[in-house]
Coordinates of C-alpha atoms and ligand atoms in Angstrom, one line a residue:
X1 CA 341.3 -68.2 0.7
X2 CA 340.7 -65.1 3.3
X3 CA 340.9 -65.5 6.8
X4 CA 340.1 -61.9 7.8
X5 CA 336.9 -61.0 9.1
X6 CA 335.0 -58.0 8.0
X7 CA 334.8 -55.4 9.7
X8 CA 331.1 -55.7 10.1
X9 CA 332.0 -59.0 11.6
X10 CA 334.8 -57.4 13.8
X11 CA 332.5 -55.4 15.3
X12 CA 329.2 -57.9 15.9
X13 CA 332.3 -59.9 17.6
X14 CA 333.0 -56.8 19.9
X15 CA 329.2 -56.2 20.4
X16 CA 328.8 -59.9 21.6
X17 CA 331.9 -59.5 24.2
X18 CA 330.9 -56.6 25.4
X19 CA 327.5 -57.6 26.0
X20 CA 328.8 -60.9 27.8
X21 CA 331.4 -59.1 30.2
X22 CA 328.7 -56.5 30.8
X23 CA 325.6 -58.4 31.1
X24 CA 326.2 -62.1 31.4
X25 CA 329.9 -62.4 33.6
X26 CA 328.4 -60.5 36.7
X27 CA 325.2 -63.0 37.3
X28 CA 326.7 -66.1 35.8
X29 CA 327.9 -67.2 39.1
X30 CA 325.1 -66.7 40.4
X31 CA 322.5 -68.4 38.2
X32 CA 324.8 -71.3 38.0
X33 CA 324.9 -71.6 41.8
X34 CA 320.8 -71.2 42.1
X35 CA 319.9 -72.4 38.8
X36 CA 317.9 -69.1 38.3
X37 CA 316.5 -69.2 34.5
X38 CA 317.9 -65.1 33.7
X39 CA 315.2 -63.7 31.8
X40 CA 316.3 -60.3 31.8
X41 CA 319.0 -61.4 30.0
X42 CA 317.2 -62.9 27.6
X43 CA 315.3 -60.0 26.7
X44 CA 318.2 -57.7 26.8
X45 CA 319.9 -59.9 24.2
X46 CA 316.8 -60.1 21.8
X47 CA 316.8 -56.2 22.1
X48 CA 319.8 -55.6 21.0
X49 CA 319.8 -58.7 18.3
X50 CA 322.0 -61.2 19.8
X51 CA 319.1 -63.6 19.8
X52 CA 317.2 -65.4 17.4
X53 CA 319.9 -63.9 15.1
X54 CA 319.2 -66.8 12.4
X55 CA 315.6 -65.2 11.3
X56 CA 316.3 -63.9 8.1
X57 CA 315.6 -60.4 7.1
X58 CA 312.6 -60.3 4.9
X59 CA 311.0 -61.3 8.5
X60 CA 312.1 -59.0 9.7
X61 CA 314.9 -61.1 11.6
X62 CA 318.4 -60.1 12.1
X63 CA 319.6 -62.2 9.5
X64 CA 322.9 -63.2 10.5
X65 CA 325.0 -65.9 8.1
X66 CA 326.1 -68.7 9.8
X67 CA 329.7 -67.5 10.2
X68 CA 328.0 -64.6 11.8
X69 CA 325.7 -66.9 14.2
X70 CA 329.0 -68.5 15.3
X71 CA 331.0 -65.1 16.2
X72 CA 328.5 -64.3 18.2
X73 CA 327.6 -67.6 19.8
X74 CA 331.2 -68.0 20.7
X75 CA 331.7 -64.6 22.3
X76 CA 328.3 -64.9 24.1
X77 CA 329.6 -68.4 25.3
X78 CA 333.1 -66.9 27.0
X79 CA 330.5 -64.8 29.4
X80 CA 328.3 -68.4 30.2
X81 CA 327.6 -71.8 28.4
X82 CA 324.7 -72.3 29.8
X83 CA 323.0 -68.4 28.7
X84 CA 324.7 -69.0 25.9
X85 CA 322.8 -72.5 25.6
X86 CA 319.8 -70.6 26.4
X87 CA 320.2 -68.1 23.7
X88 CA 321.1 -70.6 21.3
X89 CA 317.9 -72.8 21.9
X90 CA 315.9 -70.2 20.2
X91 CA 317.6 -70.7 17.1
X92 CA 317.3 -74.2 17.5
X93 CA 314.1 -74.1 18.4
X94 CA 312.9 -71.9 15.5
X95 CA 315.3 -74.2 13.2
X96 CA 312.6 -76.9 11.4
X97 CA 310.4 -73.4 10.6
X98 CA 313.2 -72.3 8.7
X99 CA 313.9 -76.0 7.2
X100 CA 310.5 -77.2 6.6
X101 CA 308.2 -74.2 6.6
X102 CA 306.2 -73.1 3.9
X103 CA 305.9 -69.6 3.1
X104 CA 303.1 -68.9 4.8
X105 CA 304.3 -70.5 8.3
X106 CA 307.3 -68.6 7.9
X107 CA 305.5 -65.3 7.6
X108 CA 303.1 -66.1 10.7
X109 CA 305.5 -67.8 13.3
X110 CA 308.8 -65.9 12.3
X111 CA 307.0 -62.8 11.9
X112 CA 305.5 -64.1 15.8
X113 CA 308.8 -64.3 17.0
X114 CA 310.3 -61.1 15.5
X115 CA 307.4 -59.3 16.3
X116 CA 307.5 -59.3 20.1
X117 CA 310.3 -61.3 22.5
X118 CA 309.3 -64.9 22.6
X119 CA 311.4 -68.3 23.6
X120 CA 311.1 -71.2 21.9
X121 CA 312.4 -74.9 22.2
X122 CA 313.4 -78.1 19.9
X123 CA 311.2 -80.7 21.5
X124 CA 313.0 -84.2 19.7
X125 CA 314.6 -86.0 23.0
X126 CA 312.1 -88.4 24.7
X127 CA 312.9 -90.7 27.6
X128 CA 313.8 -93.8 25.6
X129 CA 315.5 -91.7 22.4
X130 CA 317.5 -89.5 22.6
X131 CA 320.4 -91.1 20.1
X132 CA 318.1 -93.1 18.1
X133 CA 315.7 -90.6 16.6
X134 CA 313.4 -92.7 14.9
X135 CA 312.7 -94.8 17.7
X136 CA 310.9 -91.5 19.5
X137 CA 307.1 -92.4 20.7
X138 CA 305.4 -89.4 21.2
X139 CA 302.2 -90.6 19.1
X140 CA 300.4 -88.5 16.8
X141 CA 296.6 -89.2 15.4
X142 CA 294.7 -87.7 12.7
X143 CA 291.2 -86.2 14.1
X144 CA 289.5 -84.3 12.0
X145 CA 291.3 -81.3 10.3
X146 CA 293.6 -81.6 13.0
X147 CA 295.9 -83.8 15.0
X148 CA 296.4 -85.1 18.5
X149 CA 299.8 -85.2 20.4
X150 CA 300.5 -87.8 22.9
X151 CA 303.5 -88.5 25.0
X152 CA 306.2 -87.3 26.6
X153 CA 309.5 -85.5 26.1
X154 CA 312.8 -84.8 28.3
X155 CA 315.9 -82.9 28.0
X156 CA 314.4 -79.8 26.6
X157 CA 316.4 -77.1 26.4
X158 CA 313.7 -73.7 27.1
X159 CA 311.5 -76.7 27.8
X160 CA 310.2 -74.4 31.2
X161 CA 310.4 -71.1 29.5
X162 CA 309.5 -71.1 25.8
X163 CA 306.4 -69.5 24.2
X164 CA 306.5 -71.7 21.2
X165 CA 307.9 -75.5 20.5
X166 CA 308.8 -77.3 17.5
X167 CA 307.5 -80.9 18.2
X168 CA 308.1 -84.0 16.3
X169 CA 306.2 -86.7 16.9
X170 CA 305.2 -90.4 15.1
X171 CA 302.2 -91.6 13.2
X172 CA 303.3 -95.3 13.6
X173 CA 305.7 -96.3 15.7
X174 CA 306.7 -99.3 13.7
X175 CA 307.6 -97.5 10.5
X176 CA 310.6 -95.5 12.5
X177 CA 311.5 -92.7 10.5
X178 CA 309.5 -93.1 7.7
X179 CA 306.6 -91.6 9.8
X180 CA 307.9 -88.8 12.3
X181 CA 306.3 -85.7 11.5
X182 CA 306.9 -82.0 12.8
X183 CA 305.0 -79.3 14.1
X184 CA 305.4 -76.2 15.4
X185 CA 302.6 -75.7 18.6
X186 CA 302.2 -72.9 21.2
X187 CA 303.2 -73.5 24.5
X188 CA 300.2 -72.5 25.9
X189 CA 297.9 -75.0 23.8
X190 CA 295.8 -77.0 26.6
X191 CA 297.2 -80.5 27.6
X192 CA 300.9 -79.2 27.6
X193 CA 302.4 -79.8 31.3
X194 CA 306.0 -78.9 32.4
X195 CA 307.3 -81.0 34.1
X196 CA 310.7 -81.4 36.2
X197 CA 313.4 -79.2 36.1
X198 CA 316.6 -81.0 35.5
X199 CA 319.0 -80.6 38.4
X200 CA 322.0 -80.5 36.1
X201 CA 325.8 -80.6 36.7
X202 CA 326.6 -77.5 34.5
X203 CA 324.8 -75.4 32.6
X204 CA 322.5 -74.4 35.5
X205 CA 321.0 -71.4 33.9
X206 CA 319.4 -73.3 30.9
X207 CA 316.1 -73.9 31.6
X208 CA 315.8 -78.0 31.1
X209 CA 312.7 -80.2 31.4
X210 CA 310.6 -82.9 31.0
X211 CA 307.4 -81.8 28.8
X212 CA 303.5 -83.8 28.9
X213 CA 301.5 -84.0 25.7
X214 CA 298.1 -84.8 26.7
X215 CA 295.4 -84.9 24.4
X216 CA 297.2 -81.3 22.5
X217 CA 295.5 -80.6 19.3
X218 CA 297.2 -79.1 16.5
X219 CA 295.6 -78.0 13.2
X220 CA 296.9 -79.1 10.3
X221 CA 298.2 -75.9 8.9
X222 CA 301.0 -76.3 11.5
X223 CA 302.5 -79.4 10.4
X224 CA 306.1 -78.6 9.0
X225 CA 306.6 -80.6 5.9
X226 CA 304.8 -83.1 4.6
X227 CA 303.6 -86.2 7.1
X228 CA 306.8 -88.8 7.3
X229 CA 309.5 -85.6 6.7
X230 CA 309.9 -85.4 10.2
X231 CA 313.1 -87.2 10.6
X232 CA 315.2 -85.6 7.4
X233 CA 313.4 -81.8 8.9
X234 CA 315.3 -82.9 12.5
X235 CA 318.6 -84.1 10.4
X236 CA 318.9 -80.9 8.6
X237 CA 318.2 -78.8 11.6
X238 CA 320.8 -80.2 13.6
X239 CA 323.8 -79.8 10.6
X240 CA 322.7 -76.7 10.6
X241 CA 322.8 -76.1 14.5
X242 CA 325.9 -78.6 15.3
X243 CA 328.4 -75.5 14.3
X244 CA 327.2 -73.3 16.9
X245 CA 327.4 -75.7 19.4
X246 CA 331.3 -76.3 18.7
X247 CA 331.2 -72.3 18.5
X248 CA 329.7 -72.8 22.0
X249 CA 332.2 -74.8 23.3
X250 CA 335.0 -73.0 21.8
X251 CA 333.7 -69.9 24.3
X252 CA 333.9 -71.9 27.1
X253 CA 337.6 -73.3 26.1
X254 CA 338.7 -69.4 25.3
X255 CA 337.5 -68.1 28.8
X256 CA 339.6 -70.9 30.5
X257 CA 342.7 -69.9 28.6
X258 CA 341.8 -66.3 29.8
X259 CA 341.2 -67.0 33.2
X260 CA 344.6 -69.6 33.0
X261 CA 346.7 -67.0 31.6
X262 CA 345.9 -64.3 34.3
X263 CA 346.2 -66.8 37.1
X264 CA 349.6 -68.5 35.7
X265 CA 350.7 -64.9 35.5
X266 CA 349.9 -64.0 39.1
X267 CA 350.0 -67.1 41.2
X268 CA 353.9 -67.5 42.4
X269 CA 355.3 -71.3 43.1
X270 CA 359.3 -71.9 43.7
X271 CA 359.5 -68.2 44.4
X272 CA 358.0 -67.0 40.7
X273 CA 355.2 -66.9 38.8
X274 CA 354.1 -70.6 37.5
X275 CA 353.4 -69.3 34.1
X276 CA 357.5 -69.7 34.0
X277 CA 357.6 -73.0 34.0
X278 CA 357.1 -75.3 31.0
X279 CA 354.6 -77.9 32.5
X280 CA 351.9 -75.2 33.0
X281 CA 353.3 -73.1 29.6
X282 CA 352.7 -76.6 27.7
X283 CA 349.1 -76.8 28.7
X284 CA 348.7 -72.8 28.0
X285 CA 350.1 -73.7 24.5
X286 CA 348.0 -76.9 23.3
X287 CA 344.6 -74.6 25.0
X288 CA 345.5 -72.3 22.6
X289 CA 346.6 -74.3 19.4
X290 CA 343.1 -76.7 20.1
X291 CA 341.0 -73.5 20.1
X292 CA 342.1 -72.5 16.6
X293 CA 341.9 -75.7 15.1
X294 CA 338.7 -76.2 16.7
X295 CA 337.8 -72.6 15.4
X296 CA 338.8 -73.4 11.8
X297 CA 336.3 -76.3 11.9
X298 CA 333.6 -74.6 13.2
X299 CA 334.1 -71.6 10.6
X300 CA 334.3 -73.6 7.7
X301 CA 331.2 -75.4 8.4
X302 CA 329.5 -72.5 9.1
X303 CA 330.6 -71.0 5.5
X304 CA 329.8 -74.3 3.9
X305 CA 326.4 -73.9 5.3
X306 CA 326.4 -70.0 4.2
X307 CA 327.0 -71.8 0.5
X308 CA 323.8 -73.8 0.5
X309 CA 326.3 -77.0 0.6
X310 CA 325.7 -80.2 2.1
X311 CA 328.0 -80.0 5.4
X312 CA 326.8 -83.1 7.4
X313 CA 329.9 -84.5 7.9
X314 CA 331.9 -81.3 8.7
X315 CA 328.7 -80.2 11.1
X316 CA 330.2 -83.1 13.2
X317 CA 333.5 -82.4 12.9
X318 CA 333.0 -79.1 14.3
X319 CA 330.8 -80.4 16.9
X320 CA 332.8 -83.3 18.0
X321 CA 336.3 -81.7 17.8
X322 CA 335.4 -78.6 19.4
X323 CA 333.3 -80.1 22.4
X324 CA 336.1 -82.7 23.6
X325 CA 338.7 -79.7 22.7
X326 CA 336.8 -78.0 25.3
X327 CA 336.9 -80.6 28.1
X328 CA 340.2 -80.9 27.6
X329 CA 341.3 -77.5 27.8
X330 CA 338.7 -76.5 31.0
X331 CA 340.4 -79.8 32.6
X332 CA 343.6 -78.2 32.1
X333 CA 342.4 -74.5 33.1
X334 CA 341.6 -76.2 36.5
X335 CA 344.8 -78.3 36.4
X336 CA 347.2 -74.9 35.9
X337 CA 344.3 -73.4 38.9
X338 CA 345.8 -76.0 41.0
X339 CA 343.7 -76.4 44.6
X340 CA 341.8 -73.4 44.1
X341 CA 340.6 -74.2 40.5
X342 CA 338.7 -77.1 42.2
X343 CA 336.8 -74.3 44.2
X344 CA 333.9 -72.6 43.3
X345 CA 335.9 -69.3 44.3
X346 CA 337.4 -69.7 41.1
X347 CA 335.5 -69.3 37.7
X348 CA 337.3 -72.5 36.1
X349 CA 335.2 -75.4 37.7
X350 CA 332.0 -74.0 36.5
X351 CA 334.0 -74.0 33.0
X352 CA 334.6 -77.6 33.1
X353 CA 331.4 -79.0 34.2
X354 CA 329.2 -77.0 31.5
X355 CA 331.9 -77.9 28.8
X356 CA 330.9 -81.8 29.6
X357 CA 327.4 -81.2 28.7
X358 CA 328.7 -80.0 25.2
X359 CA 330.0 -84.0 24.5
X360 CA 326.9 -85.3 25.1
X361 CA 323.4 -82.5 23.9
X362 CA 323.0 -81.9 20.0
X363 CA 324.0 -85.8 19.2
X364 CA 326.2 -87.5 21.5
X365 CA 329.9 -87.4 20.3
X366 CA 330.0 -90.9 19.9
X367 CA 326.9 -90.0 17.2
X368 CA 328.6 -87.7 15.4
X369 CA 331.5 -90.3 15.0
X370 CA 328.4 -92.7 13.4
X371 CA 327.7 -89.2 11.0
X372 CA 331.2 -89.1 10.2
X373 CA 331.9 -92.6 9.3
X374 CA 328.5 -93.1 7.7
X375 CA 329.6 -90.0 5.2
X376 CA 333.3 -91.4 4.7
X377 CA 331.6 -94.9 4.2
X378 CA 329.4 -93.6 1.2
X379 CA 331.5 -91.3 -0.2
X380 CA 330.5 -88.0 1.2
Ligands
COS1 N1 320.1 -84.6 5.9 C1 319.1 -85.1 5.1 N2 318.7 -86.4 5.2 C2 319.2 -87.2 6.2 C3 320.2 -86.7 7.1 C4 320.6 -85.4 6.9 N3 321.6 -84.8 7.7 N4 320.5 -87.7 7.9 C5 319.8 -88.8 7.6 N5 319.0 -88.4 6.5 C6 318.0 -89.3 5.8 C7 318.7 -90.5 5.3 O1 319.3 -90.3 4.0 C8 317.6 -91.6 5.2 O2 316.8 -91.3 4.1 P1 316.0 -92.5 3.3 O3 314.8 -92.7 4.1 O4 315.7 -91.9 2.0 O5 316.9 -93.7 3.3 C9 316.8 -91.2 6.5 O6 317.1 -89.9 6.8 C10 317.2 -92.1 7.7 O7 318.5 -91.9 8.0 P2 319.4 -93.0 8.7 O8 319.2 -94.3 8.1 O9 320.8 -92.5 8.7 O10 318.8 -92.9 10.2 P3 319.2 -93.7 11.5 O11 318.0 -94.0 12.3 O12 320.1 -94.9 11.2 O13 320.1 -92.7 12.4 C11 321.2 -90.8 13.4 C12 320.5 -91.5 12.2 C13 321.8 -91.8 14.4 C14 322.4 -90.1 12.7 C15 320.2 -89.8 14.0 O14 319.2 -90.5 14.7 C16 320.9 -88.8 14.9 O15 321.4 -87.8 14.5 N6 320.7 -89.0 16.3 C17 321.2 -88.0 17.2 C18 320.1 -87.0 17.4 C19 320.4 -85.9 18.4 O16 321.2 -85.1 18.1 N7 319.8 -86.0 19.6 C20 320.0 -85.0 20.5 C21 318.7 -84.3 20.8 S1 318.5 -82.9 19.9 S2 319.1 -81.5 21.1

């Protein structure tokens, strides 16, 4: 067993900080404080390939293996969850293509993607399921060669910003998951409305909203899969995308050990600095012992996935761990912060109210508790 990185990987790790202290730090207050969507950061990213960085090369992608996508997710993360959410979406977003795809999908809405900078979004929450997948709505009819989308979805991450969506909708409502199907539909195809911006807690740079499907036809050749493989396409995109988002968190926990070390080292208390004293040392100690265990999952379900093996249950682990390792430690960062970590003078608050977003998005924690214990329960 090696735990060394490469030094290819050493270095993508260093391009990802730098890009985050140099292009993410100095608006991140900002955006979080406005809710500005940052574009220009966006772009920047997909530039240099710090986005979309799951395309594989023969499409010309920057075909990064998942231990790669997770480097560099965590690194983006330390500079802002929620750009780092943002970034993220796209691969998340471009995720069933990559599942459920045939070839010649792959060539034309890959090749889309890599050819010019273009968002996309993972349109699978609707107002009455978000947990229970195969109890989504959004209705889709047979006409013709093509189909028609109708209904409504809501928590969509890009939802406002994205050039292309990966929708799955249902044939008949009644057969639950048997009949969800997937489809991958421009943005701009008539009878798509954005609607509301959420007015989130954290994570106010991610673009999130409430989407209208009106009427939207959708030919054939963009159905992902075969009709009723919608539910298993959504599955197998989210064990593949649940590892990033513990990567994601893990970001957010390291840049509230950061911020705590500096500020334990500076802020005096009793006539010394409070990083002397073992209350606030404790906390600095279980930030930092969390993160690597947290950091160990994540990796190894990353490589599992860079295997071709089945990693459901480790996905989760990853996920799950990592996200409530990260509320704890930003609720400590602003614990150590004392009065002025519950000010938005200090970075830490904005730590702690986009790590809570990370419990909940991508499957609730109590979900991937149900993924784990279904797995243990069968044998997995
Ligand atoms: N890979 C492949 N197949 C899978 C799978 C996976 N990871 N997970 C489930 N399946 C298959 C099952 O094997 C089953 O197949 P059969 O029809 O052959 O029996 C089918 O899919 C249905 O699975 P299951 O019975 O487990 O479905 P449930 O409706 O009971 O629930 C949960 C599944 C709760 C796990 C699912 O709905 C889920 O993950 N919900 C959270 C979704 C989420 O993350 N939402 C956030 C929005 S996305 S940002």
């Amino acid at each position: 067993m090696d735990f060394a990185l490469s030094d290819e990987q050493l270095a993508l790790q260093a391009t990802a900080h730098r890009f985050a202290e140099e292009e993410i730090v100095p608006i991140a207050s900002e955006c979080d404080a406005s809710g500005r969507f940052p574009m220009e950061v966006m772009e920047k990213a997909y530039e240099i390939g710090l986005s979309h960085i799951t395309i594989p090369g023969e499409y010309d992608g920057v075909g990064l293996s998942m231990l790669d996508a997770v480097i560099v997710t965590e690194e983006i993360s330390w500079g802002c969850g929620g750009i780092a959410t943002s970034l993220m979406g796209n691969d998340l977003g471009l995720g069933p293509i990559l599942v459920a795809g045939s070839a010649d999908q792959k060539k034309e809405w890959l090749g889309y993607l890599t050819g010019d900078f273009h968002m996309t979004a993972f349109c699978l929450s609707e107002p009455e399921a978000g947990s229970d997948v195969a109890g989504l709505q959004l209705l889709v009819e047979k006409d013709g060669d093509d189909y028609l989308l109708n209904g409504t979805k809501c928590w969509i991450t890009n939802g406002g910003v994205a050039d292309l969506l990966t929708v799955f909708a249902t044939l008949d409502r009644s057969a639950r998951h048997k009949s969800i199907c997937a489809f991958v539909v421009p943005a701009d195809t008539p009878g798509i409305t954005i609607g509301k911006k959420e007015d989130k807690m954290g994570q106010r740079a991610s673009d999130t909203r409430v989407l209208h499907f009106d009427n939207v036809r959708v030919p054939a050749a963009n159905r992902l899969g075969e009709e009723g493989q919608g539910f298993v396409t959504a599955m197998k995109t989210l064990d593949v995308t649940r590892p990033s988002i513990g990567a994601l968190a893990i970001g957010i926990a390291k840049r509230g050990l950061d911020e705590s070390l500096q500020y334990a080292g500076d802020r005096k208390a009793f006539g010394s600095p409070i990083a002397g004293f073992q209350a606030v040392q404790f906390m600095l100690a279980d930030m930092a012992k969390d993160i690597e265990a947290a950091r160990l999952l994540v990796y190894q379900s990353a490589w599992m996935l860079d295997q071709g093996m089945h990693a459901s249950k480790y996905s989760s682990f990853a996920k799950c761990f990592s996200t409530d390792m990260a509320m704890k430690a930003t609720t400590d960062a602003v614990q150590i912060h004392g009065g002025n970590g519950y000010t938005r003078e200090y970075p830490v608050e904005k730590l702690m109210r986009d790590a809570k977003l990370m419990q909940i998005y991508e499957g609730t924690n109590q979900i991937q508790r149900m993924v784990i214990a279904r797995e243990l329960l069968k044998g997995g």
